[in-house]
C-alpha positions as MATLAB code, in Angstrom:
seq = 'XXXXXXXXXXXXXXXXXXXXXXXXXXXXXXXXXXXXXXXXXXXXXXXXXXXXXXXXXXXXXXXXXXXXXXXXXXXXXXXXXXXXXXXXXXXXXXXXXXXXXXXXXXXXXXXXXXXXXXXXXXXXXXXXXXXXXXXXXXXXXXXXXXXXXXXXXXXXXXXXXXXXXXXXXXXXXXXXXXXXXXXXXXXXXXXXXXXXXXXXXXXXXXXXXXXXXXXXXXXXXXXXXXXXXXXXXXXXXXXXXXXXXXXXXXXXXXXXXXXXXXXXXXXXXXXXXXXXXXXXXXXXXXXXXXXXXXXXXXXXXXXXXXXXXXXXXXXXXXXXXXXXXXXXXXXXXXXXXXXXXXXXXXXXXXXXXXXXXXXXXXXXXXXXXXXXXXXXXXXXXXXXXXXXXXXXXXXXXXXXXXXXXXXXXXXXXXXXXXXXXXXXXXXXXXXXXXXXXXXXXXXXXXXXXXXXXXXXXXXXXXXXXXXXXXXXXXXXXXXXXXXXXXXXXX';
ca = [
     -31.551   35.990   55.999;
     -28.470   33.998   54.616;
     -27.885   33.787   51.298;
     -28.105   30.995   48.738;
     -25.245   29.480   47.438;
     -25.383   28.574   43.810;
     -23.315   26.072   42.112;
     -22.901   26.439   38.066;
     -20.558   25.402   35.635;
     -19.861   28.478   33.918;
     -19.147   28.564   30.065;
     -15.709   29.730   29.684;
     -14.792   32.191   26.673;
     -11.495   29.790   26.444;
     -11.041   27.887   23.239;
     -11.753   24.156   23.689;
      -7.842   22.825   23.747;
      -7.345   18.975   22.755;
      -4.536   18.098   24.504;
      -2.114   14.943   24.816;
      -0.639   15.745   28.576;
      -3.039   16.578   31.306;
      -3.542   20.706   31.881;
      -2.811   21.983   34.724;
      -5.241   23.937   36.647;
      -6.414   27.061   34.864;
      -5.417   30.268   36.710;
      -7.987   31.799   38.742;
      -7.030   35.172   37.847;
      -8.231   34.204   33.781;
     -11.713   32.930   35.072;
     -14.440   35.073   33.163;
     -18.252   35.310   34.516;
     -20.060   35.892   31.916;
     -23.170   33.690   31.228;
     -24.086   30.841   33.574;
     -24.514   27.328   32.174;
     -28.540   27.917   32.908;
     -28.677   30.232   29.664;
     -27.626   27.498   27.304;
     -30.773   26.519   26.300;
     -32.894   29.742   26.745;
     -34.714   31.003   23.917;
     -32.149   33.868   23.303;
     -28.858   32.062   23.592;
     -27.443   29.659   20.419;
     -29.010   31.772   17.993;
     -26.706   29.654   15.482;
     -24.851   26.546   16.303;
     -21.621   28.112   16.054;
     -21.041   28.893   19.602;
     -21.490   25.210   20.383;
     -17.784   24.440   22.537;
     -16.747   21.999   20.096;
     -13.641   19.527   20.350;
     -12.154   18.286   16.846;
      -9.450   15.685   16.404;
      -8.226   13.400   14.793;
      -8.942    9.852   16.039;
      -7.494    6.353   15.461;
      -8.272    3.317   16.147;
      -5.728    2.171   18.828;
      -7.315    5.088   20.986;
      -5.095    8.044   20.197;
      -5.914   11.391   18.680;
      -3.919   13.635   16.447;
      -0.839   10.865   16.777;
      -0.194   11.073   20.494;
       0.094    8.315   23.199;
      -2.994    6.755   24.595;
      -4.701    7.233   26.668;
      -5.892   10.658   25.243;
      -6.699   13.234   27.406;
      -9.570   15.809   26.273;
      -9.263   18.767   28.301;
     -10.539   22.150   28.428;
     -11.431   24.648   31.239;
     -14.517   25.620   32.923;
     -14.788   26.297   36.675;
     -17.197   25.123   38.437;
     -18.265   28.367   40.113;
     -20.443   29.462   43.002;
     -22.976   32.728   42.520;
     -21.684   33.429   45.985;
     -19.037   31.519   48.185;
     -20.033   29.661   51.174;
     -18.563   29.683   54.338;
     -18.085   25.692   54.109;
     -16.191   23.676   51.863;
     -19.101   21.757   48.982;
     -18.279   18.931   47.307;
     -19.859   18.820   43.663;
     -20.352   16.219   41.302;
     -20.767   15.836   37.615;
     -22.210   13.192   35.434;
     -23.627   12.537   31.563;
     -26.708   13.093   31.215;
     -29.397   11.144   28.843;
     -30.296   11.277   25.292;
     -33.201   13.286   26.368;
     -31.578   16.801   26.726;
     -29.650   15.811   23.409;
     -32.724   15.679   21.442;
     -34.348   18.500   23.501;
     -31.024   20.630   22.207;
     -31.874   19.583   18.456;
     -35.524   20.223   18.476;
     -34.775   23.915   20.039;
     -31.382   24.363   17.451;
     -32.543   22.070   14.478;
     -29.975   20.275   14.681;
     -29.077   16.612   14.582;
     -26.602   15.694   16.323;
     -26.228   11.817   17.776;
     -25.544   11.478   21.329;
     -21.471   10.483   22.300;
     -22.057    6.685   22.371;
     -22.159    5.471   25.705;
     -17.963    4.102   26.822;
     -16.380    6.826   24.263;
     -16.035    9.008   26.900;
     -15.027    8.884   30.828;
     -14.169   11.968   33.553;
     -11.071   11.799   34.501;
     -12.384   13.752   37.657;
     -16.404   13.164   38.632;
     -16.039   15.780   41.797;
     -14.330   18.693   42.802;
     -14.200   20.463   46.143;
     -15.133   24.058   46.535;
     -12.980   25.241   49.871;
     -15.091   27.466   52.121;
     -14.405   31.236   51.404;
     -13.664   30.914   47.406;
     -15.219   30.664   44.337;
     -14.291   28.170   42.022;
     -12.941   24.396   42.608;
      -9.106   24.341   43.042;
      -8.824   21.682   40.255;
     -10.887   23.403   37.388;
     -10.236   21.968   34.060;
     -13.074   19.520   33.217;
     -11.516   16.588   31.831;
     -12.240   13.812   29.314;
     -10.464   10.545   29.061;
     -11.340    8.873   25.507;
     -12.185    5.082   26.708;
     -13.509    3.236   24.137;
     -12.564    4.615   20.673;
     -14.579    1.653   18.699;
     -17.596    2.822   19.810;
     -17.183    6.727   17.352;
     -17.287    3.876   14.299;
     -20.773    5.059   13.402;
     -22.201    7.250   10.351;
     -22.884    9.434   13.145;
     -19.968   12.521   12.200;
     -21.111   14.878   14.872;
     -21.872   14.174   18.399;
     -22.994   16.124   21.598;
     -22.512   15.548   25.207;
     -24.632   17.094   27.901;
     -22.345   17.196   31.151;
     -24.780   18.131   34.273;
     -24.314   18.340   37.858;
     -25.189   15.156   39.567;
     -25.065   16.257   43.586;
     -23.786   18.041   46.482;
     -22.556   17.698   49.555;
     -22.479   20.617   52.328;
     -23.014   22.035   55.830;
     -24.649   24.706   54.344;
     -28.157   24.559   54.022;
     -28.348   27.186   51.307;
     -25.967   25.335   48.584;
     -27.994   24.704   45.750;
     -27.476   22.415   41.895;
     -28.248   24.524   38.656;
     -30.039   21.860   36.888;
     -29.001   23.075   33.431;
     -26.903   21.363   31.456;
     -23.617   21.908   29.819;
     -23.353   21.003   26.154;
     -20.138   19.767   24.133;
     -19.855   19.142   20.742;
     -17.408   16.332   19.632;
     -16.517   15.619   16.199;
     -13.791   13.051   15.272;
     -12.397   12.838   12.233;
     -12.143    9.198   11.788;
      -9.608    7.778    9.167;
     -11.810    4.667    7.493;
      -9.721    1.672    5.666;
     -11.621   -0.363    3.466;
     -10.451   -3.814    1.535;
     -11.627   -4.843   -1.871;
     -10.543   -7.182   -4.863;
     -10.006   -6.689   -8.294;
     -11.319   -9.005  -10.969;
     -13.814  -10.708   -8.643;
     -16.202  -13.731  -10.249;
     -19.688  -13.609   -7.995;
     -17.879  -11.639   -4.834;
     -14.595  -13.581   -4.884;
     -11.293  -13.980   -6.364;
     -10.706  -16.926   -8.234;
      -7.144  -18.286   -8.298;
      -6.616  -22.057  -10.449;
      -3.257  -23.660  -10.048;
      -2.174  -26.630  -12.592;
      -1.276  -29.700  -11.111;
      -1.467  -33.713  -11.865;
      -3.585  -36.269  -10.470;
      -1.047  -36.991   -7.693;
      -0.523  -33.161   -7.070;
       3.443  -33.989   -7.720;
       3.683  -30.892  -10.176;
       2.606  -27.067   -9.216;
       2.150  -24.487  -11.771;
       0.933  -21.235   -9.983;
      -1.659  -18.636  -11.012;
      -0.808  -15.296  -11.858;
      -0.901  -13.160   -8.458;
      -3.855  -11.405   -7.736;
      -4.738   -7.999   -6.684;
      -6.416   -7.012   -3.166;
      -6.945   -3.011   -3.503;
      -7.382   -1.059    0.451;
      -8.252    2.584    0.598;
      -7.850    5.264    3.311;
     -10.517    7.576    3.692;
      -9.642   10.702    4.177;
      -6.239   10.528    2.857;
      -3.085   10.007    5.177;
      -2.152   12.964    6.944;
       1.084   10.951    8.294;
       2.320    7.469    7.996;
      -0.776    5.034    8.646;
      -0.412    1.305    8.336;
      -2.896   -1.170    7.751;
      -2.647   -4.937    8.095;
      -4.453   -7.610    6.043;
      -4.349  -11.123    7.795;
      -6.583  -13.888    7.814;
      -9.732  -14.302    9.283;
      -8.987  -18.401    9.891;
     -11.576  -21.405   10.235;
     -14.112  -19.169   11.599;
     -14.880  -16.913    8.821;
     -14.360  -19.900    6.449;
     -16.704  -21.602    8.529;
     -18.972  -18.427    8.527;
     -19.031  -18.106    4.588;
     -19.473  -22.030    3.946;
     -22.693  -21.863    6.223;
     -23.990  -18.797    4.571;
     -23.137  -19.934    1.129;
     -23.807  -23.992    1.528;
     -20.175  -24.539    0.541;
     -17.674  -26.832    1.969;
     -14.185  -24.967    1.497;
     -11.407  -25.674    3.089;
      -8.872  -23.067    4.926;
      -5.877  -22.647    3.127;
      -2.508  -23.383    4.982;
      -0.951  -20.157    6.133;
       2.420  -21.986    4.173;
       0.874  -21.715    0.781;
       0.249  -17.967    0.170;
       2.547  -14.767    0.795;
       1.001  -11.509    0.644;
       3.281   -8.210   -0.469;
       4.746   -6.873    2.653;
       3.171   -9.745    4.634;
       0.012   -7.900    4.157;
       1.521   -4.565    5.917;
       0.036   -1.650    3.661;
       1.658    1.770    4.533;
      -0.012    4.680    3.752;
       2.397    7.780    3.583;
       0.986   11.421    3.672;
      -1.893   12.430    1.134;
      -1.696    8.912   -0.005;
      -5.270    6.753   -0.176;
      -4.909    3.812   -2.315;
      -2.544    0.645   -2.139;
      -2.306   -2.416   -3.887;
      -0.836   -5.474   -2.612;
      -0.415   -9.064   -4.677;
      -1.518  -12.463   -3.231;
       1.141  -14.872   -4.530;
       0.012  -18.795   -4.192;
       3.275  -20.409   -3.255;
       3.165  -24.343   -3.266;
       0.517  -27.058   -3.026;
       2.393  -29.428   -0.865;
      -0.348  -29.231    1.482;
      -3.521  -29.493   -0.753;
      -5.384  -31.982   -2.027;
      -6.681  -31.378   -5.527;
     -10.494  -32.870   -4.982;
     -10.730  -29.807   -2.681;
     -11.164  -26.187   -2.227;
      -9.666  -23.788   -0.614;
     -10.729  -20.716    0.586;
      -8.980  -17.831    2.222;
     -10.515  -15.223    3.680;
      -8.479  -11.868    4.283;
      -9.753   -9.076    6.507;
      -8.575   -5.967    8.171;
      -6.880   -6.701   11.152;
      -8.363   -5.220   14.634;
      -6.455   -2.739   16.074;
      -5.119   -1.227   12.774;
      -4.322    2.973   13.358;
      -7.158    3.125   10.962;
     -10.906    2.039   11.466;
     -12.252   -1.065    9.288;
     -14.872    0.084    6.652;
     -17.811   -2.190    8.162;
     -19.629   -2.829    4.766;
     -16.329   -3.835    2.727;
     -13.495   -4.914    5.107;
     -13.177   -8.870    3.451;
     -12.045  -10.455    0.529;
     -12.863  -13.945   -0.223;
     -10.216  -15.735   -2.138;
     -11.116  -19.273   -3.361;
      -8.579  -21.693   -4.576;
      -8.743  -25.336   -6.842;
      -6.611  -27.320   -8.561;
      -6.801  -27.785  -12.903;
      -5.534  -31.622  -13.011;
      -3.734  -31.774  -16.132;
      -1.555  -34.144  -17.573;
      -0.261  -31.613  -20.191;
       3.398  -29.935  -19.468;
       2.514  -26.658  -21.241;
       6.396  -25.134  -20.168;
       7.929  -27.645  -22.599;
       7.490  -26.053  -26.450;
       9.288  -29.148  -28.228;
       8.423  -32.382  -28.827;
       8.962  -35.228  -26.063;
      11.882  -37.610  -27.059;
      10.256  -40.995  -28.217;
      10.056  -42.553  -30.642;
       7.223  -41.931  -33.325;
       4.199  -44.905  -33.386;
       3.638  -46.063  -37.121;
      -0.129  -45.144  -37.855;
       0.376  -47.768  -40.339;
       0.928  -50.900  -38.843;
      -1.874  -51.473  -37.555;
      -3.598  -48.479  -39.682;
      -4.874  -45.642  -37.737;
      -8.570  -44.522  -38.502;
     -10.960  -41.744  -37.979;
     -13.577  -42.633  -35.348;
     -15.704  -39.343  -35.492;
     -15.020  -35.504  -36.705;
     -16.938  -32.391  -36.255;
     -18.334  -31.411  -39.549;
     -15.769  -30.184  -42.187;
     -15.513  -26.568  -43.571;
     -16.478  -28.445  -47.068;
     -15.280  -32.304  -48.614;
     -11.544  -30.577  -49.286;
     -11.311  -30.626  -45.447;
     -12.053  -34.378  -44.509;
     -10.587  -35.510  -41.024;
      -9.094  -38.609  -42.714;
      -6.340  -35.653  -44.253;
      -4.759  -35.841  -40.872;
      -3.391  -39.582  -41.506;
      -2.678  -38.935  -44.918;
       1.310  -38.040  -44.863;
       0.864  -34.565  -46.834;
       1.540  -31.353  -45.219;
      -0.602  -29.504  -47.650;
      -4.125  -31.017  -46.871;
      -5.601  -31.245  -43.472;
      -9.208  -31.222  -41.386;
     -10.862  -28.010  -41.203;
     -13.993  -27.044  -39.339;
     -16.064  -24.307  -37.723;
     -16.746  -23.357  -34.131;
     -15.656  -23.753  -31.100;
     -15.524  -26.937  -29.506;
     -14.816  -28.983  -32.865;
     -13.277  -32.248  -32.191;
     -11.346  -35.103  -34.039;
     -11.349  -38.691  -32.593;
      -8.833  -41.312  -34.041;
      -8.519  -44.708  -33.156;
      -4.887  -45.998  -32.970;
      -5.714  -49.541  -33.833;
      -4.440  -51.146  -30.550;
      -2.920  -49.724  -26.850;
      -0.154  -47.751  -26.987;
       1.856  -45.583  -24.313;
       1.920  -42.362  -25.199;
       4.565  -39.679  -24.043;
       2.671  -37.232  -26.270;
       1.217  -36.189  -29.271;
       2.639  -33.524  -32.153;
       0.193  -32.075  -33.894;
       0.741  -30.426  -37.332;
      -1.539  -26.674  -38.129;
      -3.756  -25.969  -40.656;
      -2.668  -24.094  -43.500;
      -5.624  -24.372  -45.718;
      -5.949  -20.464  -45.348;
      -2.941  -19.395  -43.847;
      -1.907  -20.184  -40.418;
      -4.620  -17.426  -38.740;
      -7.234  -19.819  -38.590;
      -5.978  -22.502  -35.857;
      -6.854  -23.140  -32.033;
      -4.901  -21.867  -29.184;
      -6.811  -24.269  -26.705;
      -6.958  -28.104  -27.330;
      -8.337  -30.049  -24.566;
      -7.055  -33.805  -24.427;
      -8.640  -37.156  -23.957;
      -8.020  -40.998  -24.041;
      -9.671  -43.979  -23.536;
      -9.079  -47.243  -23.909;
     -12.558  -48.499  -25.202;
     -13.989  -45.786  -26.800;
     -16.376  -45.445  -24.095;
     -14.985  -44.312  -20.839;
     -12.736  -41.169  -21.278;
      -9.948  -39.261  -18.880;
      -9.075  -35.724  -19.396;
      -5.427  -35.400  -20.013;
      -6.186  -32.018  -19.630;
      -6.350  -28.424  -22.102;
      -3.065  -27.431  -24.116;
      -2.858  -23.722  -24.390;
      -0.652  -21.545  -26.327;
       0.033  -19.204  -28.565;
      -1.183  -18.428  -31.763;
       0.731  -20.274  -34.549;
       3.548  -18.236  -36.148;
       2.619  -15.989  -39.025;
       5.815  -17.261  -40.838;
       5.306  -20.668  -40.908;
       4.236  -22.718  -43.236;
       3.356  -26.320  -44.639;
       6.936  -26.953  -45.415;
       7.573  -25.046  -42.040;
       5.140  -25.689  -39.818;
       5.164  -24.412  -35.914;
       3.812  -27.379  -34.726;
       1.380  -28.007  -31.262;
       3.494  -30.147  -29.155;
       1.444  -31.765  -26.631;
       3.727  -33.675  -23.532;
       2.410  -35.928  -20.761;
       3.987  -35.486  -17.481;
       3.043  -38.890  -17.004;
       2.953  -41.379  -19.948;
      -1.066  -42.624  -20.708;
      -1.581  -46.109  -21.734;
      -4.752  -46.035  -24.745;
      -5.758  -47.102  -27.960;
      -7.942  -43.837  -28.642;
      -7.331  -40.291  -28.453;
      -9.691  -37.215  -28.612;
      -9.159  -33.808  -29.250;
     -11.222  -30.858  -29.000;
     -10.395  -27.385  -30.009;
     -11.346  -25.370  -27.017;
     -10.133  -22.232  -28.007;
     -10.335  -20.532  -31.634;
      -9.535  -17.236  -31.776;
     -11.112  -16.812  -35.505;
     -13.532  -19.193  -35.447;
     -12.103  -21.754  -37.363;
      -9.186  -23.955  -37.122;
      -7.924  -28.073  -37.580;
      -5.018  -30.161  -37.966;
      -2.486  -30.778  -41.001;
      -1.162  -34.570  -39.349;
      -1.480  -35.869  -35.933;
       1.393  -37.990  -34.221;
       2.296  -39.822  -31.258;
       5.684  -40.256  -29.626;
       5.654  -42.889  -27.289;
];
């Protein structure tokens, strides 16, 4: 009777090799038959999953492992071998098979492995030829092209591919598949970059730049802080790019948010390194600084938004659950120069002729304190109150244009108890009001004095035509604060 050919892929006592050129054919000589591919999942064999042929590397984004040029080549060698040879030449073929001997492996191991997502993977060779007389395939080495390294981006850490034997084809009528499947683990060790910001207000980063009304004066925000990580750390150089995601993830977050933003002009903004961050060895955290440049191209009724994200195709994989920052950016009109610490050159309006008056005050600290001390010529008395948000309105008898205002601290208990924040208003009739905008600045000097005071020197960009002037102490870092005398220069 003839005998029946057999065709297995044996398991190889070779070590797995991950290699970046392709291997050449392992010698014939080195081939050891030991335990056919069929024994794999018998009750006796696997006894602990650390027999499992396993391939480990390190994997980046752009498709290469361990560093080397794409595409990678995962290669390692197990004949395809015949129990007996045949005295024709059989052509064999291999294929993946289904998630079904995958979880058939994990009930029998308890394990739980994922299956390699369908793309990752590809054979570089899907059939060999068996020439008549020998045992083994000429070309030997199975071998793995990595195809599609986006698709290893899930929690899944450890994955398993079942290779079986898909067909035959021969003259004789004796060759036979082993139906058993071969089993390879695969476990990339995927280097993760994620992108967050510090100081964020409801998930974004505010930035407020000072301008006027017509936008003709720019006073930036201090920089802010977008943070990436690498995880693990760097084992060599790895860089990361922040860009822009553009109108489409503005347009994205202004559905999901019912906003109306605007996307800011790529001219505006600079990023450190134009948003290159380099991660050297054992490094995992880098900080770069967004830096708002200009405003020529804004218009201060809107806002903008700019959304950074990690650019595809980074070395490293983007951290889906934290790979955007949302940076939103409007415009404080003022009408305040806050760089300019002296008074503006004028000349000083007589609250005399026609006499000034006091229109309304917040509620003095006691009758000592009365508002009307601010139009009273003495250094020595002044308007005190309590609280934030106090205010003192004064009516300047008739319209003048003002170039600014110079207002004179409270000394009534030393000069600790004054504002830092005075927000500015005029009007005309008393009853419509425009925001000049909010003087800020330091606290007054511990030095000074009635006879020396360190006066709050409010300056207009723009001169404002009014007869009556409001001021509101915004900011008191003790609570209490007021005004000496009150001035205009016009």
């Amino acid at each position: 009777m003839k005998r029946k050919a057999y065709i297995t892929i044996l398991k190889s006592s070779i070590s797995l090799l991950l290699l970046l050129p392709l291997l050449s054919s392992c010698s014939k000589d080195n081939v050891i038959n030991t335990k056919y591919l069929e024994t794999y999942l018998g009750p006796d064999q696997f006894q602990t999953d650390a027999t499992l042929p396993t391939l480990s590397f390190d994997l980046y984004a752009d498709g290469r492992v361990n560093g080397g040029n794409k595409p990678a080549v995962l290669s390692f060698a197990n004949p395809i071998k015949l129990s007996t040879s045949s005295p024709t030449d059989i052509n064999v073929k291999l294929k993946f098979a289904d998630k079904s001997l995958v979880d058939e492996y994990n009930v029998k191991n308890n394990t739980k492995y994922s299956i390699l997502p369908e793309g990752a993977c590809k054979l570089q060779q899907e059939s060999f030829v068996i020439k008549s007389g020998k045992l083994i395939a000429d070309t030997d080495s199975i071998r793995l092209n990595l195809a599609d390294a986006g698709v290893l981006t899930s929690e899944a850490t450890e994955y398993l591919l079942p290779i079986i034997l898909d067909g035959l084809e021969s003259k004789d009528a004796g060759a036979k598949i082993n139906t058993n499947a071969m089993f390879i683990k695969v476990i990339p060790k995927v280097y993760l970059a994620s992108l967050s910001g510090l100081n964020m207000e409801n998930n974004v980063i505010n930035m407020v730049y000072t301008t006027t009304s017509e936008g003709d004066i720019f006073v930036p925000p201090s920089d802010r802080t977008i943070q990436l990580k690498l995880n693990p750390k760097a084992g060599t150089s790895t860089a990361v790019e922040v860009v822009s995601g553009g109108e489409a993830a503005v347009n994205s977050y202004n559905a999901a948010n019912n906003k109306s933003y605007t996307l800011l002009p790529a001219s505006t903004y600079s990023i450190t390194s134009g948003g290159t961050a380099v991660f050297e060895a054992g490094q995992s955290t880098i900080d770069l600084s967004v830096k708002l440049l200009n405003n020529k191209q804004l218009d201060v009724k809107k806002q903008y938004l700019l959304p950074l994200t990690l650019k595809q195709g980074n070395i490293a994989f983007s951290d889906k659950k934290a790979n955007t920052v949302m940076i939103v950016i409007s415009a404080k009109v003022t009408n305040i120069d806050l760089s300019s610490k002296t008074p503006v050159a004028g000349t000083v309006v007589n609250r005399s002729n026609p006499a000034w008056s006091i229109v309304e005050a917040s509620r003095p600290y006691n009758s000592t304190y009365a508002a009307a001390n601010v139009l009273d010529n003495r250094n020595t008395t002044s308007w005190f109150a309590a609280g934030v948000n106090s205010f003192i309105t004064l009516d300047m008898a008739q319209s003048n244009t003002v170039k600014g205002f110079v207002l004179m601290p409270s000394y009534a208990f030393g000069a600790t108890y004054n504002a830092t924040g005075i927000d500015v208003f005029t009007s005309n009739d008393n009853v419509t009001w425009t925001s000049q905008g909010t003087y800020t600045g330091d606290r007054v000097l511990s030095s000074s004095s009635a006879t020396s005071p360190d006066n709050r020197n409010i300056n207009f960009y723009t001169p404002v035509s009014c007869r009556y002037v409001k001021f509101v102490m915004s900011t008191l870092p003790n609570s209490y604060g007021g005004f000496s005398e009150i001035n205009a220069i016009k």
